[in-house]
Amino acid sequence: DTGVSQDPRHKITKRGQNVTFRCDPISEHNRLYWYRQTLGQGPEFLTYFQNEAQLEKSRLLSDRFSAERPKGSFSTLEIQRTEQGDSAMYLCASSLAEYYEQYFGPGTRLTVT
Amino acid sequence: DQQVKQNSPSLSVQEGRISILNCDYTNSMFDYFLWYKKYPAEGPTFLISISSIKDKNEDGRFTVFLNKSAKHLSLHIVPSQPGDSAVYFCAASALPNTGKLIFGQGTTLQVKP
């Protein structure tokens, strides 16, 4: 197994543009999580899926953010009308539902200019 | 509010000595704790975990201690190696397993040869 992968690794966009990130979890994992990390901070929870169902969303996830996991496999995180404050590392993780341990991908670094 | 706190932003130790990283939490509902290690440009890597029903868990050079009454956990690395130089995050999960991990701000460990 190759672990959790994320694409792209880096994204530079202008304020007001939309961006979409993709995450491919470890194949047998039924849970998939999105976190955001800013400089000097730990990852902050955004949302998670169990199979196709989105079970929890953080209040950090404004209306401009949407996440999907259409077939219970890969997931996408879209940010509409990006703002400079959206600049961060977006991390994806996966796990089996019965275990607490989550395994992270390398992240997508977003820079909004 | 910061429910998981790592009050030491950085720690420097000599190779071969013990590294002790500390973490405090405020939420008594947390029932499972994890440590992650993060190298630059990579996602966090799971290191070791402990359930709230235990007070110690050991895995090779890594030992995690949990003091529930003090709401404190620590990670001991013995002996420390230069390759251990990284940012270490503690994280907590609340009952029931909601999937959400709450991370501390991280401690940067430097192990000097």
PDB file of C-alpha atoms in Angstrom:
ATOM      1  CA  ASP A   1       0.000   0.000   0.000  1.00  0.00           C
ATOM      2  CA  THR A   2       1.340   3.418  -0.924  1.00  0.00           C
ATOM      3  CA  GLY A   3      -0.328   5.312   1.896  1.00  0.00           C
ATOM      4  CA  VAL A   4      -2.447   8.455   1.682  1.00  0.00           C
ATOM      5  CA  SER A   5      -1.795  10.596  -1.367  1.00  0.00           C
ATOM      6  CA  GLN A   6      -2.802  14.171  -2.065  1.00  0.00           C
ATOM      7  CA  ASP A   7      -2.847  16.193  -5.231  1.00  0.00           C
ATOM      8  CA  PRO A   8      -1.606  18.782  -5.941  1.00  0.00           C
ATOM      9  CA  ARG A   9       1.227  19.198  -3.451  1.00  0.00           C
ATOM     10  CA  HIS A  10       1.343  22.939  -4.009  1.00  0.00           C
ATOM     11  CA  LYS A  11      -1.228  25.382  -5.320  1.00  0.00           C
ATOM     12  CA  ILE A  12      -0.825  29.111  -5.853  1.00  0.00           C
ATOM     13  CA  THR A  13      -3.987  30.969  -6.716  1.00  0.00           C
ATOM     14  CA  LYS A  14      -5.260  34.501  -6.858  1.00  0.00           C
ATOM     15  CA  ARG A  15      -7.808  35.764  -4.393  1.00  0.00           C
ATOM     16  CA  GLY A  16     -11.319  35.073  -5.580  1.00  0.00           C
ATOM     17  CA  GLN A  17     -10.462  31.958  -7.561  1.00  0.00           C
ATOM     18  CA  ASN A  18     -11.815  28.501  -6.789  1.00  0.00           C
ATOM     19  CA  VAL A  19      -9.508  25.610  -5.978  1.00  0.00           C
ATOM     20  CA  THR A  20     -10.048  21.877  -5.573  1.00  0.00           C
ATOM     21  CA  PHE A  21      -7.820  19.376  -3.824  1.00  0.00           C
ATOM     22  CA  ARG A  22      -7.923  15.617  -4.057  1.00  0.00           C
ATOM     23  CA  CYS A  23      -7.139  12.971  -1.456  1.00  0.00           C
ATOM     24  CA  ASP A  24      -6.749   9.232  -2.024  1.00  0.00           C
ATOM     25  CA  PRO A  25      -6.855   7.348   1.286  1.00  0.00           C
ATOM     26  CA  ILE A  26      -5.346   4.001   2.189  1.00  0.00           C
ATOM     27  CA  SER A  27      -7.535   1.610   0.236  1.00  0.00           C
ATOM     28  CA  GLU A  28      -9.076  -0.393   3.081  1.00  0.00           C
ATOM     29  CA  HIS A  29      -9.756   2.649   5.280  1.00  0.00           C
ATOM     30  CA  ASN A  30     -13.410   3.637   5.563  1.00  0.00           C
ATOM     31  CA  ARG A  31     -12.825   6.980   7.300  1.00  0.00           C
ATOM     32  CA  LEU A  32     -11.326  10.030   5.646  1.00  0.00           C
ATOM     33  CA  TYR A  33     -10.518  13.329   7.362  1.00  0.00           C
ATOM     34  CA  TRP A  34      -9.539  16.828   6.298  1.00  0.00           C
ATOM     35  CA  TYR A  35      -7.443  19.105   8.479  1.00  0.00           C
ATOM     36  CA  ARG A  36      -5.898  22.519   7.989  1.00  0.00           C
ATOM     37  CA  GLN A  37      -2.548  23.556   9.419  1.00  0.00           C
ATOM     38  CA  THR A  38      -1.156  27.070   9.617  1.00  0.00           C
ATOM     39  CA  LEU A  39       2.359  28.086  10.589  1.00  0.00           C
ATOM     40  CA  GLY A  40       3.221  27.354  14.200  1.00  0.00           C
ATOM     41  CA  GLN A  41      -0.009  25.503  14.874  1.00  0.00           C
ATOM     42  CA  GLY A  42      -1.096  21.906  14.958  1.00  0.00           C
ATOM     43  CA  PRO A  43      -3.561  20.513  12.437  1.00  0.00           C
ATOM     44  CA  GLU A  44      -7.132  21.731  12.932  1.00  0.00           C
ATOM     45  CA  PHE A  45     -10.025  19.420  12.148  1.00  0.00           C
ATOM     46  CA  LEU A  46     -12.264  20.456   9.252  1.00  0.00           C
ATOM     47  CA  THR A  47     -14.484  17.492   8.431  1.00  0.00           C
ATOM     48  CA  TYR A  48     -14.616  13.726   8.123  1.00  0.00           C
ATOM     49  CA  PHE A  49     -16.382  11.006   6.199  1.00  0.00           C
ATOM     50  CA  GLN A  50     -17.259   7.469   7.016  1.00  0.00           C
ATOM     51  CA  ASN A  51     -17.657   5.793   3.661  1.00  0.00           C
ATOM     52  CA  GLU A  52     -19.698   8.290   1.612  1.00  0.00           C
ATOM     53  CA  ALA A  53     -21.349  10.013   4.569  1.00  0.00           C
ATOM     54  CA  GLN A  54     -19.993  13.302   5.873  1.00  0.00           C
ATOM     55  CA  LEU A  55     -20.443  12.861   9.618  1.00  0.00           C
ATOM     56  CA  GLU A  56     -19.015  16.033  11.116  1.00  0.00           C
ATOM     57  CA  LYS A  57     -18.048  19.504   9.969  1.00  0.00           C
ATOM     58  CA  SER A  58     -16.083  22.027  11.979  1.00  0.00           C
ATOM     59  CA  ARG A  59     -17.321  25.583  12.331  1.00  0.00           C
ATOM     60  CA  LEU A  60     -14.013  26.444  10.629  1.00  0.00           C
ATOM     61  CA  LEU A  61     -15.566  25.092   7.447  1.00  0.00           C
ATOM     62  CA  SER A  62     -17.340  28.154   6.120  1.00  0.00           C
ATOM     63  CA  ASP A  63     -19.907  28.103   3.334  1.00  0.00           C
ATOM     64  CA  ARG A  64     -17.094  28.608   0.837  1.00  0.00           C
ATOM     65  CA  PHE A  65     -15.713  25.168   1.678  1.00  0.00           C
ATOM     66  CA  SER A  66     -17.248  21.933   0.475  1.00  0.00           C
ATOM     67  CA  ALA A  67     -15.998  18.375   0.675  1.00  0.00           C
ATOM     68  CA  GLU A  68     -17.211  15.253  -1.035  1.00  0.00           C
ATOM     69  CA  ARG A  69     -16.447  11.562  -1.021  1.00  0.00           C
ATOM     70  CA  PRO A  70     -18.790  10.353  -3.716  1.00  0.00           C
ATOM     71  CA  LYS A  71     -18.045   6.635  -3.799  1.00  0.00           C
ATOM     72  CA  GLY A  72     -16.472   6.194  -0.422  1.00  0.00           C
ATOM     73  CA  SER A  73     -12.994   6.157  -1.902  1.00  0.00           C
ATOM     74  CA  PHE A  74     -11.209   9.404  -2.839  1.00  0.00           C
ATOM     75  CA  SER A  75     -12.335  12.788  -1.565  1.00  0.00           C
ATOM     76  CA  THR A  76     -12.220  16.342  -2.860  1.00  0.00           C
ATOM     77  CA  LEU A  77     -12.093  19.583  -0.913  1.00  0.00           C
ATOM     78  CA  GLU A  78     -13.180  22.683  -2.795  1.00  0.00           C
ATOM     79  CA  ILE A  79     -12.680  26.257  -1.684  1.00  0.00           C
ATOM     80  CA  GLN A  80     -14.695  28.862  -3.531  1.00  0.00           C
ATOM     81  CA  ARG A  81     -13.765  32.542  -3.768  1.00  0.00           C
ATOM     82  CA  THR A  82     -10.455  32.021  -2.008  1.00  0.00           C
ATOM     83  CA  GLU A  83      -9.236  34.575   0.503  1.00  0.00           C
ATOM     84  CA  GLN A  84      -5.711  35.246   1.729  1.00  0.00           C
ATOM     85  CA  GLY A  85      -6.686  33.769   5.073  1.00  0.00           C
ATOM     86  CA  ASP A  86      -7.218  30.424   3.345  1.00  0.00           C
ATOM     87  CA  SER A  87      -3.465  30.121   2.806  1.00  0.00           C
ATOM     88  CA  ALA A  88      -2.460  27.020   4.749  1.00  0.00           C
ATOM     89  CA  MET A  89      -1.446  23.378   4.487  1.00  0.00           C
ATOM     90  CA  TYR A  90      -4.480  21.178   3.851  1.00  0.00           C
ATOM     91  CA  LEU A  91      -3.954  17.686   5.211  1.00  0.00           C
ATOM     92  CA  CYS A  92      -5.924  14.560   4.502  1.00  0.00           C
ATOM     93  CA  ALA A  93      -5.879  11.492   6.736  1.00  0.00           C
ATOM     94  CA  SER A  94      -7.562   8.112   6.743  1.00  0.00           C
ATOM     95  CA  SER A  95      -8.302   5.381   9.249  1.00  0.00           C
ATOM     96  CA  LEU A  96     -10.413   2.374  10.010  1.00  0.00           C
ATOM     97  CA  ALA A  97     -13.492   3.367  11.979  1.00  0.00           C
ATOM     98  CA  GLU A  98     -12.668   1.103  14.898  1.00  0.00           C
ATOM     99  CA  TYR A  99      -9.233   2.615  15.435  1.00  0.00           C
ATOM    100  CA  TYR A 100      -8.201   6.035  16.645  1.00  0.00           C
ATOM    101  CA  GLU A 101      -4.931   6.172  14.711  1.00  0.00           C
ATOM    102  CA  GLN A 102      -5.129   8.321  11.606  1.00  0.00           C
ATOM    103  CA  TYR A 103      -2.599   8.219   8.788  1.00  0.00           C
ATOM    104  CA  PHE A 104      -1.809  11.444   7.030  1.00  0.00           C
ATOM    105  CA  GLY A 105      -0.928  12.342   3.486  1.00  0.00           C
ATOM    106  CA  PRO A 106       1.825  14.819   2.582  1.00  0.00           C
ATOM    107  CA  GLY A 107      -0.596  17.732   2.372  1.00  0.00           C
ATOM    108  CA  THR A 108      -1.441  20.390  -0.195  1.00  0.00           C
ATOM    109  CA  ARG A 109       0.095  23.785   0.457  1.00  0.00           C
ATOM    110  CA  LEU A 110      -2.224  26.547  -0.692  1.00  0.00           C
ATOM    111  CA  THR A 111      -0.978  30.083  -1.222  1.00  0.00           C
ATOM    112  CA  VAL A 112      -3.549  32.756  -2.021  1.00  0.00           C
ATOM    113  CA  THR A 113      -2.042  35.930  -3.480  1.00  0.00           C
TER     114      THR A 113
ATOM    115  CA  ASP B   1      -9.919  27.584  23.547  1.00  0.00           C
ATOM    116  CA  GLN B   2      -6.819  25.427  23.328  1.00  0.00           C
ATOM    117  CA  GLN B   3      -7.863  22.048  24.747  1.00  0.00           C
ATOM    118  CA  VAL B   4      -4.474  20.449  24.062  1.00  0.00           C
ATOM    119  CA  LYS B   5      -1.384  22.449  24.892  1.00  0.00           C
ATOM    120  CA  GLN B   6       2.285  21.914  24.278  1.00  0.00           C
ATOM    121  CA  ASN B   7       3.876  24.724  26.215  1.00  0.00           C
ATOM    122  CA  SER B   8       7.432  24.208  25.008  1.00  0.00           C
ATOM    123  CA  PRO B   9       7.836  25.370  21.407  1.00  0.00           C
ATOM    124  CA  SER B  10      11.291  23.825  21.169  1.00  0.00           C
ATOM    125  CA  LEU B  11      13.653  21.399  22.855  1.00  0.00           C
ATOM    126  CA  SER B  12      17.317  20.668  22.202  1.00  0.00           C
ATOM    127  CA  VAL B  13      19.070  17.533  23.483  1.00  0.00           C
ATOM    128  CA  GLN B  14      22.350  15.770  22.907  1.00  0.00           C
ATOM    129  CA  GLU B  15      22.445  12.548  20.929  1.00  0.00           C
ATOM    130  CA  GLY B  16      22.135   9.536  23.206  1.00  0.00           C
ATOM    131  CA  ARG B  17      20.328  11.463  25.956  1.00  0.00           C
ATOM    132  CA  ILE B  18      16.654  11.330  26.855  1.00  0.00           C
ATOM    133  CA  SER B  19      14.158  13.655  25.169  1.00  0.00           C
ATOM    134  CA  ILE B  20      11.011  14.440  27.147  1.00  0.00           C
ATOM    135  CA  LEU B  21       8.161  16.189  25.375  1.00  0.00           C
ATOM    136  CA  ASN B  22       5.179  17.333  27.399  1.00  0.00           C
ATOM    137  CA  CYS B  23       1.518  17.884  26.677  1.00  0.00           C
ATOM    138  CA  ASP B  24      -1.372  19.125  28.839  1.00  0.00           C
ATOM    139  CA  TYR B  25      -5.072  18.882  28.163  1.00  0.00           C
ATOM    140  CA  THR B  26      -8.184  20.380  29.676  1.00  0.00           C
ATOM    141  CA  ASN B  27     -11.057  18.201  28.463  1.00  0.00           C
ATOM    142  CA  SER B  28     -11.751  15.307  30.842  1.00  0.00           C
ATOM    143  CA  MET B  29     -13.763  13.596  28.085  1.00  0.00           C
ATOM    144  CA  PHE B  30     -10.591  12.811  26.132  1.00  0.00           C
ATOM    145  CA  ASP B  31     -10.091   9.052  26.229  1.00  0.00           C
ATOM    146  CA  TYR B  32      -7.285   8.376  23.770  1.00  0.00           C
ATOM    147  CA  PHE B  33      -4.033  10.193  23.117  1.00  0.00           C
ATOM    148  CA  LEU B  34      -1.590  10.043  20.244  1.00  0.00           C
ATOM    149  CA  TRP B  35       1.817  11.417  19.334  1.00  0.00           C
ATOM    150  CA  TYR B  36       2.764  12.338  15.795  1.00  0.00           C
ATOM    151  CA  LYS B  37       6.097  13.318  14.316  1.00  0.00           C
ATOM    152  CA  LYS B  38       6.366  15.712  11.402  1.00  0.00           C
ATOM    153  CA  TYR B  39       9.311  16.389   9.118  1.00  0.00           C
ATOM    154  CA  PRO B  40       9.333  19.492   6.876  1.00  0.00           C
ATOM    155  CA  ALA B  41       7.274  19.129   3.689  1.00  0.00           C
ATOM    156  CA  GLU B  42       5.706  15.892   4.929  1.00  0.00           C
ATOM    157  CA  GLY B  43       2.452  15.044   6.655  1.00  0.00           C
ATOM    158  CA  PRO B  44       2.412  14.000  10.315  1.00  0.00           C
ATOM    159  CA  THR B  45       3.467  10.404  10.956  1.00  0.00           C
ATOM    160  CA  PHE B  46       1.810   8.390  13.719  1.00  0.00           C
ATOM    161  CA  LEU B  47       4.299   7.482  16.429  1.00  0.00           C
ATOM    162  CA  ILE B  48       2.646   6.015  19.508  1.00  0.00           C
ATOM    163  CA  SER B  49      -0.658   6.164  21.368  1.00  0.00           C
ATOM    164  CA  ILE B  50      -2.200   5.473  24.748  1.00  0.00           C
ATOM    165  CA  SER B  51      -5.680   4.778  26.002  1.00  0.00           C
ATOM    166  CA  SER B  52      -6.960   6.593  29.074  1.00  0.00           C
ATOM    167  CA  ILE B  53      -7.240   3.266  30.903  1.00  0.00           C
ATOM    168  CA  LYS B  54      -3.467   2.931  30.867  1.00  0.00           C
ATOM    169  CA  ASP B  55      -0.713   5.050  32.333  1.00  0.00           C
ATOM    170  CA  LYS B  56       2.176   3.887  30.163  1.00  0.00           C
ATOM    171  CA  ASN B  57       2.765   2.530  26.688  1.00  0.00           C
ATOM    172  CA  GLU B  58       6.137   1.616  25.276  1.00  0.00           C
ATOM    173  CA  ASP B  59       7.322   0.976  21.724  1.00  0.00           C
ATOM    174  CA  GLY B  60      11.042   0.596  21.267  1.00  0.00           C
ATOM    175  CA  ARG B  61      12.780   3.862  22.098  1.00  0.00           C
ATOM    176  CA  PHE B  62       9.455   5.645  22.594  1.00  0.00           C
ATOM    177  CA  THR B  63       7.380   5.624  25.777  1.00  0.00           C
ATOM    178  CA  VAL B  64       4.265   7.640  26.468  1.00  0.00           C
ATOM    179  CA  PHE B  65       3.149   8.324  30.035  1.00  0.00           C
ATOM    180  CA  LEU B  66      -0.334   9.483  30.980  1.00  0.00           C
ATOM    181  CA  ASN B  67      -1.263  11.157  34.260  1.00  0.00           C
ATOM    182  CA  LYS B  68      -5.039  11.519  34.172  1.00  0.00           C
ATOM    183  CA  SER B  69      -5.345  13.322  37.475  1.00  0.00           C
ATOM    184  CA  ALA B  70      -2.955  16.003  36.245  1.00  0.00           C
ATOM    185  CA  LYS B  71      -4.322  15.887  32.685  1.00  0.00           C
ATOM    186  CA  HIS B  72      -0.774  15.530  31.472  1.00  0.00           C
ATOM    187  CA  LEU B  73       1.044  13.245  29.097  1.00  0.00           C
ATOM    188  CA  SER B  74       4.649  13.008  28.082  1.00  0.00           C
ATOM    189  CA  LEU B  75       6.685  11.325  25.374  1.00  0.00           C
ATOM    190  CA  HIS B  76      10.098   9.957  26.283  1.00  0.00           C
ATOM    191  CA  ILE B  77      12.632   9.128  23.594  1.00  0.00           C
ATOM    192  CA  VAL B  78      15.614   7.111  24.786  1.00  0.00           C
ATOM    193  CA  PRO B  79      18.233   7.254  23.421  1.00  0.00           C
ATOM    194  CA  SER B  80      17.664  10.276  21.225  1.00  0.00           C
ATOM    195  CA  GLN B  81      19.083  10.163  17.710  1.00  0.00           C
ATOM    196  CA  PRO B  82      19.700  12.972  15.198  1.00  0.00           C
ATOM    197  CA  GLY B  83      17.010  11.450  12.957  1.00  0.00           C
ATOM    198  CA  ASP B  84      14.483  12.174  15.714  1.00  0.00           C
ATOM    199  CA  SER B  85      14.818  15.890  14.994  1.00  0.00           C
ATOM    200  CA  ALA B  86      11.322  16.926  13.915  1.00  0.00           C
ATOM    201  CA  VAL B  87       8.171  18.629  15.157  1.00  0.00           C
ATOM    202  CA  TYR B  88       6.188  16.495  17.601  1.00  0.00           C
ATOM    203  CA  PHE B  89       2.447  16.923  18.064  1.00  0.00           C
ATOM    204  CA  CYS B  90       0.284  15.417  20.738  1.00  0.00           C
ATOM    205  CA  ALA B  91      -3.348  14.817  19.880  1.00  0.00           C
ATOM    206  CA  ALA B  92      -6.450  13.709  21.749  1.00  0.00           C
ATOM    207  CA  SER B  93      -9.730  12.096  20.845  1.00  0.00           C
ATOM    208  CA  ALA B  94     -12.943  12.254  22.849  1.00  0.00           C
ATOM    209  CA  LEU B  95     -15.483   9.575  23.683  1.00  0.00           C
ATOM    210  CA  PRO B  96     -17.068   8.178  21.626  1.00  0.00           C
ATOM    211  CA  ASN B  97     -14.588   7.879  18.793  1.00  0.00           C
ATOM    212  CA  THR B  98     -15.895  10.814  16.801  1.00  0.00           C
ATOM    213  CA  GLY B  99     -12.996  10.747  14.433  1.00  0.00           C
ATOM    214  CA  LYS B 100     -11.875  14.213  15.361  1.00  0.00           C
ATOM    215  CA  LEU B 101      -8.372  14.622  16.741  1.00  0.00           C
ATOM    216  CA  ILE B 102      -7.501  17.773  18.686  1.00  0.00           C
ATOM    217  CA  PHE B 103      -3.843  18.673  18.262  1.00  0.00           C
ATOM    218  CA  GLY B 104      -1.430  20.695  20.339  1.00  0.00           C
ATOM    219  CA  GLN B 105       0.723  23.403  18.773  1.00  0.00           C
ATOM    220  CA  GLY B 106       3.760  21.169  18.458  1.00  0.00           C
ATOM    221  CA  THR B 107       7.270  21.032  19.931  1.00  0.00           C
ATOM    222  CA  THR B 108      10.331  21.204  17.697  1.00  0.00           C
ATOM    223  CA  LEU B 109      12.930  18.712  18.854  1.00  0.00           C
ATOM    224  CA  GLN B 110      16.554  19.120  17.813  1.00  0.00           C
ATOM    225  CA  VAL B 111      18.930  16.288  18.606  1.00  0.00           C
ATOM    226  CA  LYS B 112      22.537  17.385  18.326  1.00  0.00           C
ATOM    227  CA  PRO B 113      25.226  14.888  17.303  1.00  0.00           C
TER     228      PRO B 113
END
